[in-house]
Short mmCIF file of C-alpha atoms in Angstrom, two decimals:
data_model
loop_
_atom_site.label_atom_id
_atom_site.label_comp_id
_atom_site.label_asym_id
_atom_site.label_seq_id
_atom_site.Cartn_x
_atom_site.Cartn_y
_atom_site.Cartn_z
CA UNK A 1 -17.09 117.67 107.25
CA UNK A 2 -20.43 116.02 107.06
CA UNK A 3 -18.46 112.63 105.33
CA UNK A 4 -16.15 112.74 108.08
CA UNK A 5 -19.42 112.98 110.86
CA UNK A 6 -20.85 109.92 109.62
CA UNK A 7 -17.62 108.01 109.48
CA UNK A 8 -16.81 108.29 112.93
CA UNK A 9 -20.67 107.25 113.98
CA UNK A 10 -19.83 103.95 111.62
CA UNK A 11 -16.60 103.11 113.75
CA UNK A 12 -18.11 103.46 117.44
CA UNK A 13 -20.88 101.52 116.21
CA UNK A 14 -18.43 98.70 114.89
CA UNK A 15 -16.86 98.94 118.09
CA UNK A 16 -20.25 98.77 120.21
CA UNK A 17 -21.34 95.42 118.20
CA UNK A 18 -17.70 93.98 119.13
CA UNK A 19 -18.29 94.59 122.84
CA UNK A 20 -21.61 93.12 122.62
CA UNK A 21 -21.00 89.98 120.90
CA UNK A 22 -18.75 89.24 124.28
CA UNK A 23 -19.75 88.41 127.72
CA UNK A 24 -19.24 90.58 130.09
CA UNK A 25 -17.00 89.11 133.03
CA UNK A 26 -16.17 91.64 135.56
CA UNK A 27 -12.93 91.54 136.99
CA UNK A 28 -11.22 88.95 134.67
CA UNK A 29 -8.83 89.44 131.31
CA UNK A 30 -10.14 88.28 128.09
CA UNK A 31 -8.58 85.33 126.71
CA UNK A 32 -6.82 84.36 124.13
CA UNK A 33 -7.97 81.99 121.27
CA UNK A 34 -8.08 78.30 122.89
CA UNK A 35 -7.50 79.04 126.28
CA UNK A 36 -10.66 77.51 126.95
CA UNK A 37 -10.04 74.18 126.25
CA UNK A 38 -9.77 71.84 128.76
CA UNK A 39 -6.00 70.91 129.85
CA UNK A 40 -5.43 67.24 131.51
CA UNK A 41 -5.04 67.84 135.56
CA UNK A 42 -2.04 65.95 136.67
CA UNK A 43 -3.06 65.45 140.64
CA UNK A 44 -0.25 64.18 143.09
CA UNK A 45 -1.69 61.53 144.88
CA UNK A 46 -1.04 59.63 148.62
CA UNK A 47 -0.37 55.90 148.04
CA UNK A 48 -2.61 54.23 149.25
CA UNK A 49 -1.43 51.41 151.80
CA UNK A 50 -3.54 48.11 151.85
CA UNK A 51 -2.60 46.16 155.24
CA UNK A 52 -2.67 42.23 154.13
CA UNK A 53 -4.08 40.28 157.18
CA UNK A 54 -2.54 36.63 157.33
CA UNK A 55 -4.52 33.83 155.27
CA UNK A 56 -6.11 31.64 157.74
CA UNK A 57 -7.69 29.62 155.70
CA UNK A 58 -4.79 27.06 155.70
CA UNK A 59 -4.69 27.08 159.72
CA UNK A 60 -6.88 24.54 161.24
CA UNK A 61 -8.46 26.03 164.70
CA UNK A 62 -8.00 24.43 168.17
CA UNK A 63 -11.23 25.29 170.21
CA UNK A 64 -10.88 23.26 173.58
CA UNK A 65 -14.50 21.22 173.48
CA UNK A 66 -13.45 20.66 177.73
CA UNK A 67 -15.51 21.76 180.74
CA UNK A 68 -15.66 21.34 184.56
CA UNK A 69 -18.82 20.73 185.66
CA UNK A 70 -19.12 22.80 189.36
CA UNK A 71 -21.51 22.90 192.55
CA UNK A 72 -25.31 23.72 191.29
CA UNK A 73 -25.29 23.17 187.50
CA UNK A 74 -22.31 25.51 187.13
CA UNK A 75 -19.83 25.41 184.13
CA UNK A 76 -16.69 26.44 183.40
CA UNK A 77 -13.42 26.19 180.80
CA UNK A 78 -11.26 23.83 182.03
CA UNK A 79 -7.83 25.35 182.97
CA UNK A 80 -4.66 23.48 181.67
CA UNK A 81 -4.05 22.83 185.43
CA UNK A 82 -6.15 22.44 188.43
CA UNK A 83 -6.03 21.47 191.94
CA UNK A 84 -8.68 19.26 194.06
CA UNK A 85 -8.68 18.17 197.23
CA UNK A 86 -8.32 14.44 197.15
CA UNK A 87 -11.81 12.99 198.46
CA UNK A 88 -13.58 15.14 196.27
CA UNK A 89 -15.68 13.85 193.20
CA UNK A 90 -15.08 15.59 189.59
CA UNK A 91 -16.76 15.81 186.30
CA UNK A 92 -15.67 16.73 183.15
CA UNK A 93 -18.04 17.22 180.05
CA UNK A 94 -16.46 17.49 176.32
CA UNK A 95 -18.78 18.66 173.26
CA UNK A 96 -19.42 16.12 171.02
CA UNK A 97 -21.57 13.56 169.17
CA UNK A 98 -18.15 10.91 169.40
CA UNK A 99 -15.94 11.93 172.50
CA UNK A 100 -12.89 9.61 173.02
CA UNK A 101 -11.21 10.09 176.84
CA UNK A 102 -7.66 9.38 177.80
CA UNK A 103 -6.54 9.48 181.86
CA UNK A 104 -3.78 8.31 184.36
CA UNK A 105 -2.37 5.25 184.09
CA UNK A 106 -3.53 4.27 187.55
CA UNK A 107 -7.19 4.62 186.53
CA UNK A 108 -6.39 2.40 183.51
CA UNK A 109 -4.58 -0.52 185.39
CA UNK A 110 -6.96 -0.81 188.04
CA UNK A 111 -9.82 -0.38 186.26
CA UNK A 112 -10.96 1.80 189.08
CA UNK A 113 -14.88 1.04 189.30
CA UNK A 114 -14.42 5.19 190.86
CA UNK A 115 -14.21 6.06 187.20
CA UNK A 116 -17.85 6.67 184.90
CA UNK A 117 -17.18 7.52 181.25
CA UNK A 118 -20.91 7.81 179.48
CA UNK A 119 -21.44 9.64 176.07
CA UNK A 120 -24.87 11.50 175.48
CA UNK A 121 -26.35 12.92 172.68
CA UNK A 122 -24.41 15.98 172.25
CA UNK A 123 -21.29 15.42 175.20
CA UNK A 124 -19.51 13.08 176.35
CA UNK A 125 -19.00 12.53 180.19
CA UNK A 126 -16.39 11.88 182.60
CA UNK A 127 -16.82 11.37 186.00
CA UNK A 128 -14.61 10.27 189.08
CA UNK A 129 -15.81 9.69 192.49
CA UNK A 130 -14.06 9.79 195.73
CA UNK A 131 -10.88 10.75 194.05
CA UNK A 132 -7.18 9.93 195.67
CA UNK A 133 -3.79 11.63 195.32
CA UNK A 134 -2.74 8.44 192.89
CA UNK A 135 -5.36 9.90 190.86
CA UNK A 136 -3.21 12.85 189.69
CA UNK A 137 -2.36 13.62 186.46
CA UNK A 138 -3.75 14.37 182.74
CA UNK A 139 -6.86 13.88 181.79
CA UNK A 140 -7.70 14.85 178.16
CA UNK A 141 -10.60 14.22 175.56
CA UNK A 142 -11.14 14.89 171.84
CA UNK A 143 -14.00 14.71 169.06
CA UNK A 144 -13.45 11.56 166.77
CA UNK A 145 -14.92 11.33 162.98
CA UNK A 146 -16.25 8.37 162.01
CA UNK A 147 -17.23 6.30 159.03
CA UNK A 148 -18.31 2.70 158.12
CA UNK A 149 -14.76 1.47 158.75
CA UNK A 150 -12.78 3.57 161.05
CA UNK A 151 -12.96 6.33 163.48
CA UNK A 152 -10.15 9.40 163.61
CA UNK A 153 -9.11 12.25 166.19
CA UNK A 154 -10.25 15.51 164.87
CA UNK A 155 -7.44 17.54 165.88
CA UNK A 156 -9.60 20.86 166.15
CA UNK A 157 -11.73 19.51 168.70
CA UNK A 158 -9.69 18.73 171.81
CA UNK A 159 -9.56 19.32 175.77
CA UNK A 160 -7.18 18.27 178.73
CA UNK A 161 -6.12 19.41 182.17
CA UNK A 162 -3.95 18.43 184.54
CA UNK A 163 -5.09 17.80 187.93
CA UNK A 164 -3.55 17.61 191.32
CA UNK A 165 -5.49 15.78 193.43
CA UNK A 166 -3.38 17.44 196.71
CA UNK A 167 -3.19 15.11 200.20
CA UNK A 168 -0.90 16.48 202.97
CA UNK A 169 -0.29 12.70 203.62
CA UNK A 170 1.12 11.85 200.50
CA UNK A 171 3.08 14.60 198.79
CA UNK A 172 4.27 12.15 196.02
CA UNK A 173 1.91 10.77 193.85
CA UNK A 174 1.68 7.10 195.28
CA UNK A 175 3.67 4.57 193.44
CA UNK A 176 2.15 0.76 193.30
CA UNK A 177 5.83 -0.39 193.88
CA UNK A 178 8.51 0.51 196.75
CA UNK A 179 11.08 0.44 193.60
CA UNK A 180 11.62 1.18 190.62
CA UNK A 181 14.26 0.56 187.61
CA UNK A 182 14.79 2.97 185.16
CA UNK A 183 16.98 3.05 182.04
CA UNK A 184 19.31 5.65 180.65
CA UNK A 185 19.35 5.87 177.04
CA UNK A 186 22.02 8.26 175.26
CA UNK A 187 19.95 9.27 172.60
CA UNK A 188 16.74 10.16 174.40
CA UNK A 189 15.78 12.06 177.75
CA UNK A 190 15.10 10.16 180.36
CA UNK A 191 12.41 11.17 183.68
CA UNK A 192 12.47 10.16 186.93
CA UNK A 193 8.81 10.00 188.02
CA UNK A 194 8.94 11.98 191.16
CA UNK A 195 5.76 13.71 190.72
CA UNK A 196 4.02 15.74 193.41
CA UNK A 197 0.35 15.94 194.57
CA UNK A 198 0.91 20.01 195.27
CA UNK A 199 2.27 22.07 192.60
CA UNK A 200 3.71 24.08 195.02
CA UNK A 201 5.85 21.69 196.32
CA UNK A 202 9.50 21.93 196.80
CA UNK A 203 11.17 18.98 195.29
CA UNK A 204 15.00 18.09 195.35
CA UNK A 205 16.97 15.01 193.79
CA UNK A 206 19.25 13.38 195.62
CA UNK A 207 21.68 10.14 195.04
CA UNK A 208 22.05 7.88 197.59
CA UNK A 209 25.62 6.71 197.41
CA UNK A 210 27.38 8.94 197.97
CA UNK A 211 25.06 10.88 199.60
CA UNK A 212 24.99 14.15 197.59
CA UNK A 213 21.78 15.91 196.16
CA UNK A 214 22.13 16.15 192.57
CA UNK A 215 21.37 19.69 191.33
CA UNK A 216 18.35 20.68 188.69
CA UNK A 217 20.60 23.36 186.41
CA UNK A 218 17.58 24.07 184.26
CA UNK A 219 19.70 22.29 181.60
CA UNK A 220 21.08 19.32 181.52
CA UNK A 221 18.55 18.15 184.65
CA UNK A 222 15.09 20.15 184.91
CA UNK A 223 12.19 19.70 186.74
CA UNK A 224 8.79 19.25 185.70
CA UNK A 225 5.71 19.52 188.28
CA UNK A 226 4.02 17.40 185.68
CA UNK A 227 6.98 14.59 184.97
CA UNK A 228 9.25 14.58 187.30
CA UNK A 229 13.01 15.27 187.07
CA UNK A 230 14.58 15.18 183.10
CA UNK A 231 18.06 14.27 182.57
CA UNK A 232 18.01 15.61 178.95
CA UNK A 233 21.12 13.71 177.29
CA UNK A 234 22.14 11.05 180.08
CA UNK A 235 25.42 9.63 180.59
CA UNK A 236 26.80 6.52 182.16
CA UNK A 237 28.34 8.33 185.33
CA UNK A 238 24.10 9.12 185.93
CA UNK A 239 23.63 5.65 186.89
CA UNK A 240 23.18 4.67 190.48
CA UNK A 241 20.53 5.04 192.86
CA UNK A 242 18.28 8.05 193.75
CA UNK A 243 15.52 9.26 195.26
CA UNK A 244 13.15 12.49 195.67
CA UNK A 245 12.60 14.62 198.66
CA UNK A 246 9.43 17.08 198.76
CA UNK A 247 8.61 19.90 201.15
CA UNK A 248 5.27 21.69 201.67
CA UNK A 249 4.70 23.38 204.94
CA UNK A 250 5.65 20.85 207.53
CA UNK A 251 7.83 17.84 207.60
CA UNK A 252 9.50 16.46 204.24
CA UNK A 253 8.92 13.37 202.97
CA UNK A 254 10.98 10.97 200.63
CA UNK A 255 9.96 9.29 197.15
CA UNK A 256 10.26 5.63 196.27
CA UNK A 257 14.09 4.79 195.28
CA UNK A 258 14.95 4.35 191.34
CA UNK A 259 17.86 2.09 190.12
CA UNK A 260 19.30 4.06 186.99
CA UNK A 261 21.06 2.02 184.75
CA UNK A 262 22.73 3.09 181.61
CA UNK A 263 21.97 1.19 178.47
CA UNK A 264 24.92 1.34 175.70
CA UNK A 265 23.27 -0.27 172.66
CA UNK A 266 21.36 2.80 171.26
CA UNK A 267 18.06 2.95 169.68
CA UNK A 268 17.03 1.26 166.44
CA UNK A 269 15.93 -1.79 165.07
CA UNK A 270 17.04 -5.43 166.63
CA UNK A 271 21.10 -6.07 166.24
CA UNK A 272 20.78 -9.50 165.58
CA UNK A 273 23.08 -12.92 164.77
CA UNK A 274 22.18 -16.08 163.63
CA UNK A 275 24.22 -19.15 163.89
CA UNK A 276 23.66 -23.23 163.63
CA UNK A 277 25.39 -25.63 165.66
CA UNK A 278 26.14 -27.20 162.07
CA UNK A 279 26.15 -26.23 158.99
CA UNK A 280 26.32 -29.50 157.83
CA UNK A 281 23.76 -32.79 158.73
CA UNK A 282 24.25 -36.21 158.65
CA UNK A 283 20.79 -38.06 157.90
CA UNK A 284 18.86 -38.71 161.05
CA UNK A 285 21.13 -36.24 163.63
CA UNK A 286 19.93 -33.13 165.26
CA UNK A 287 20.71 -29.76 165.29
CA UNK A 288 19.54 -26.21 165.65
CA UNK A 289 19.64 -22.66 164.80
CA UNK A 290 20.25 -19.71 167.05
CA UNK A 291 18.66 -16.11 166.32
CA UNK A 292 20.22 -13.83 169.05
CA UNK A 293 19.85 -9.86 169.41
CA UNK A 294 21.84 -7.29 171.58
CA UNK A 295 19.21 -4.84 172.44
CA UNK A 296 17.85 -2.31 175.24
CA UNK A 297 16.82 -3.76 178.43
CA UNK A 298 13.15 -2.62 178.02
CA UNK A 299 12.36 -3.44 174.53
CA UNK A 300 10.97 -6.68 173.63
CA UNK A 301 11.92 -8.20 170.55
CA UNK A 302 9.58 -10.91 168.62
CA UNK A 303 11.11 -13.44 166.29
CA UNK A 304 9.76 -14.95 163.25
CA UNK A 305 10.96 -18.29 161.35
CA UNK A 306 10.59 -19.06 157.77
CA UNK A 307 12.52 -22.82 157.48
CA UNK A 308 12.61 -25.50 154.22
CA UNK A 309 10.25 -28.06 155.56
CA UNK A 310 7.15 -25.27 156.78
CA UNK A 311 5.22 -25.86 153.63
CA UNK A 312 5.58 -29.45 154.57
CA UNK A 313 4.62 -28.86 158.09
CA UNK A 314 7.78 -30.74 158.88
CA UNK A 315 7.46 -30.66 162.95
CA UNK A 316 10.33 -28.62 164.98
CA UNK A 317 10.98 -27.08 168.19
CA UNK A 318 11.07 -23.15 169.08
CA UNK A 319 12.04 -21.55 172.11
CA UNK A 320 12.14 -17.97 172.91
CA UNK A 321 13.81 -16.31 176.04
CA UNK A 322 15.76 -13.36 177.07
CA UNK A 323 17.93 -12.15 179.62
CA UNK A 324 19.68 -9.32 181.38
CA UNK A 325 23.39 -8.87 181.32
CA UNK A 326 25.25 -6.64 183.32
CA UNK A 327 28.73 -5.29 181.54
CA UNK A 328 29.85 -3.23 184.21
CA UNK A 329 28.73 -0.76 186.65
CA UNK A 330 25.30 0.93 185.49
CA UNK A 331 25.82 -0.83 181.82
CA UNK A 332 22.86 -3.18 181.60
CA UNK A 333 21.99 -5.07 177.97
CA UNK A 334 19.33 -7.31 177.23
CA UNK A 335 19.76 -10.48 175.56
CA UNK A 336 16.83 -12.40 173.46
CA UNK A 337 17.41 -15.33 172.10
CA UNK A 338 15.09 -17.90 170.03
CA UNK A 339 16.25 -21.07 169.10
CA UNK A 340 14.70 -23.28 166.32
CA UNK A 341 15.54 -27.23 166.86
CA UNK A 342 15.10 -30.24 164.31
CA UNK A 343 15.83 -33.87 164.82
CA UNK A 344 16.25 -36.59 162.95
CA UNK A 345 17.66 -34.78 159.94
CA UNK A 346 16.04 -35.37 156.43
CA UNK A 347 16.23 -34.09 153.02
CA UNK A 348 13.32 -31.83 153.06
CA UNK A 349 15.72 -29.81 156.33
CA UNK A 350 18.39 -29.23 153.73
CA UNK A 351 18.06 -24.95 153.07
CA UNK A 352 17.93 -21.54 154.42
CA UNK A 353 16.43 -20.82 157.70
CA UNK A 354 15.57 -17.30 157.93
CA UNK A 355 15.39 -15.50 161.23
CA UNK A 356 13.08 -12.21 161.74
CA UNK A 357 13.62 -10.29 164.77
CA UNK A 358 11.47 -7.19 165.10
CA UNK A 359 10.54 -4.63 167.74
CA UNK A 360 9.07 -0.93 168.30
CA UNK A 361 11.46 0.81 165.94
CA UNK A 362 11.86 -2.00 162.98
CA UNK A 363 13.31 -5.24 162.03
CA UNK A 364 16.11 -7.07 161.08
CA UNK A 365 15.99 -10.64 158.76
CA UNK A 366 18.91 -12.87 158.76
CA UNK A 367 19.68 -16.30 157.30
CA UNK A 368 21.91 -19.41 157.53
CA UNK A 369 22.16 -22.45 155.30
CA UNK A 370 22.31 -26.04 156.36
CA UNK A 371 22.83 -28.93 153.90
CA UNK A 372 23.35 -32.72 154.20
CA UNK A 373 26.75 -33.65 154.71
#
């Protein structure tokens, strides 16, 4: 019985040491063997959006450099259009070291002593006194860069405005003839220069035989307060001749007149033809060469002679002219001609005389031989 005592005290004091060697955490299970190791968390995540914001880097920025210079020292931008009261003086300032200035053509013809263009250290300066309704139109300025050779527009650094220098008296901005001719070409739109001296202006087009007005659709004809009327593809049945009626809060009043004439050789470099009275010279006779291009009335075309005896400064006669044709109602062609004569034929004449006839949009080189018969 005694054994059996001290038996039992050996097992609850086993048990007691087990209980012990744990801690105690109240309210929880025990755990098994390797629950405590730490097990990778696998979190479910938002994706995360990253709004791209467009490269500018590549983009070259416009800042207008343009001011109007007001009553009292006062400045201001310098809207894309403005109206004045003609009589009034204006002044325009544009940031820079190097400030080039472009204006009507009317200030540039005349070479209105009204106009003052002076650059200072850090602006230029534009001022026009006493100004008239002819004065309307753009006036514009930009920054140039320069070096030791040239100077260049800095496209980032530019200003303009258009301004209407309004005059109740002369609605239409004045015209320094009391006609005007004006040529339809095919491939190109083609304006009618009625522009107005008040933007608000009503402005019509009208043709004066028949007597009809001709309707701005927006389309095919539009108006621009800044232009004039467009025809944006013309055609031959356009031609004829027209004129402009405004309006403004009293009595109309009419434009110049325009002649409209259609042009049917289209645009591109001189169509040209070259021709001798003969091909073939007898010793001591005369004869000549003929260079003659079909072109648009208002393009001027240059010509240019390369002949056998120039390195021998062999002496010779050239004449250049030109002349309108008409080839039917509203069909109106130009003509140039240059003729290259030599007399008293020699050996050294004997070749190729070459013919260059060039204008705005390129040039054309033709040649013809002449030898001694």
């Amino acid at each position: 019985m005694k054994f059996w005592y001290i038996f039992c005290l050996i097992l609850v004091h086993e048990a007691l040491q087990n209980v012990l060697s744990q801690p105690a955490v109240k309210g929880k299970r025990s755990k098994e063997p390797a629950e405590n190791k730490i097990k990778p968390a696998i979190k479910k995540l938002k994706p995360k959006i990253t709004k791209l914001k467009e490269s500018t880097e590549n983009v070259p920025k416009v800042q207008s450099i343009m001011t109007q210079v007001l009553d009292k020292g006062r400045f201001q931008k310098a809207a894309s259009m403005m109206s004045m009261t003609a009589g009034q003086s204006m002044e325009l300032r544009c940031k820079g070291e190097k400030i080039a200035w472009s204006y009507p053509e009317y200030l540039v013809t005349f070479r209105d002593s009204r106009l003052s263009i002076k650059q200072h250290d850090r602006y230029g300066q534009l001022i026009l006194a006493n100004s008239t309704a002819a004065d309307t139109g753009e006036f514009s300025c930009w920054a140039q860069v320069c070096d030791r050779f040239d100077c260049k527009k800095d496209e980032s650094k530019t200003g303009s405005t258009y301004i209407f220098f309004t005059d109740k008296g002369e609605l239409f901005v004045p015209s320094p003839s009391y006609f005007e001719i004006i040529y339809l070409h095919p491939d190109k739109p083609t304006i009618i220069p009625c522009r107005v001296t008040i933007p608000s202006a009503k402005v019509t087009l009208h043709r004066e035989f028949p007597a009809e007005e001709i309707k701005a659709d927006g389309t095919a004809i539009l108006y621009d307060v800044k232009k004039g009327f467009v025809y944006q593809h013309p055609q031959s049945n356009q031609s004829g001749v027209v004129y402009c009626r405004a309006e403004n809060k009293g009595a109309p009043q009419i434009s110049i007149k325009y002649q409209l004439l259609y042009v049917e050789v289209p645009s591109g470099p001189p169509s040209a033809t070259i021709t001798a009275s003969t091909n073939k010279v007898r010793s001591g006779d005369d004869f000549s060469i003929f260079c003659t291009v079909l072109g648009e009335p208002d393009v001027e075309v240059e010509f240019t002679w390369i002949y056998p005896g120039q390195e021998y400064e062999r002496p010779v006669a050239i004449q250049d002219s030109w002349r309108l044709v008409n080839r039917g109602i509203g069909h109106t062609t130009r003509i140039s001609n240059s003729v290259i004569s030599i007399e008293d034929f020699e050996t050294i004449d004997a070749g190729y005389y070459i013919c260059k006839a060039q204008n705005l949009r390129g040039q054309t080189t033709l040649a013809t031989r002449v030898d001694r018969f």
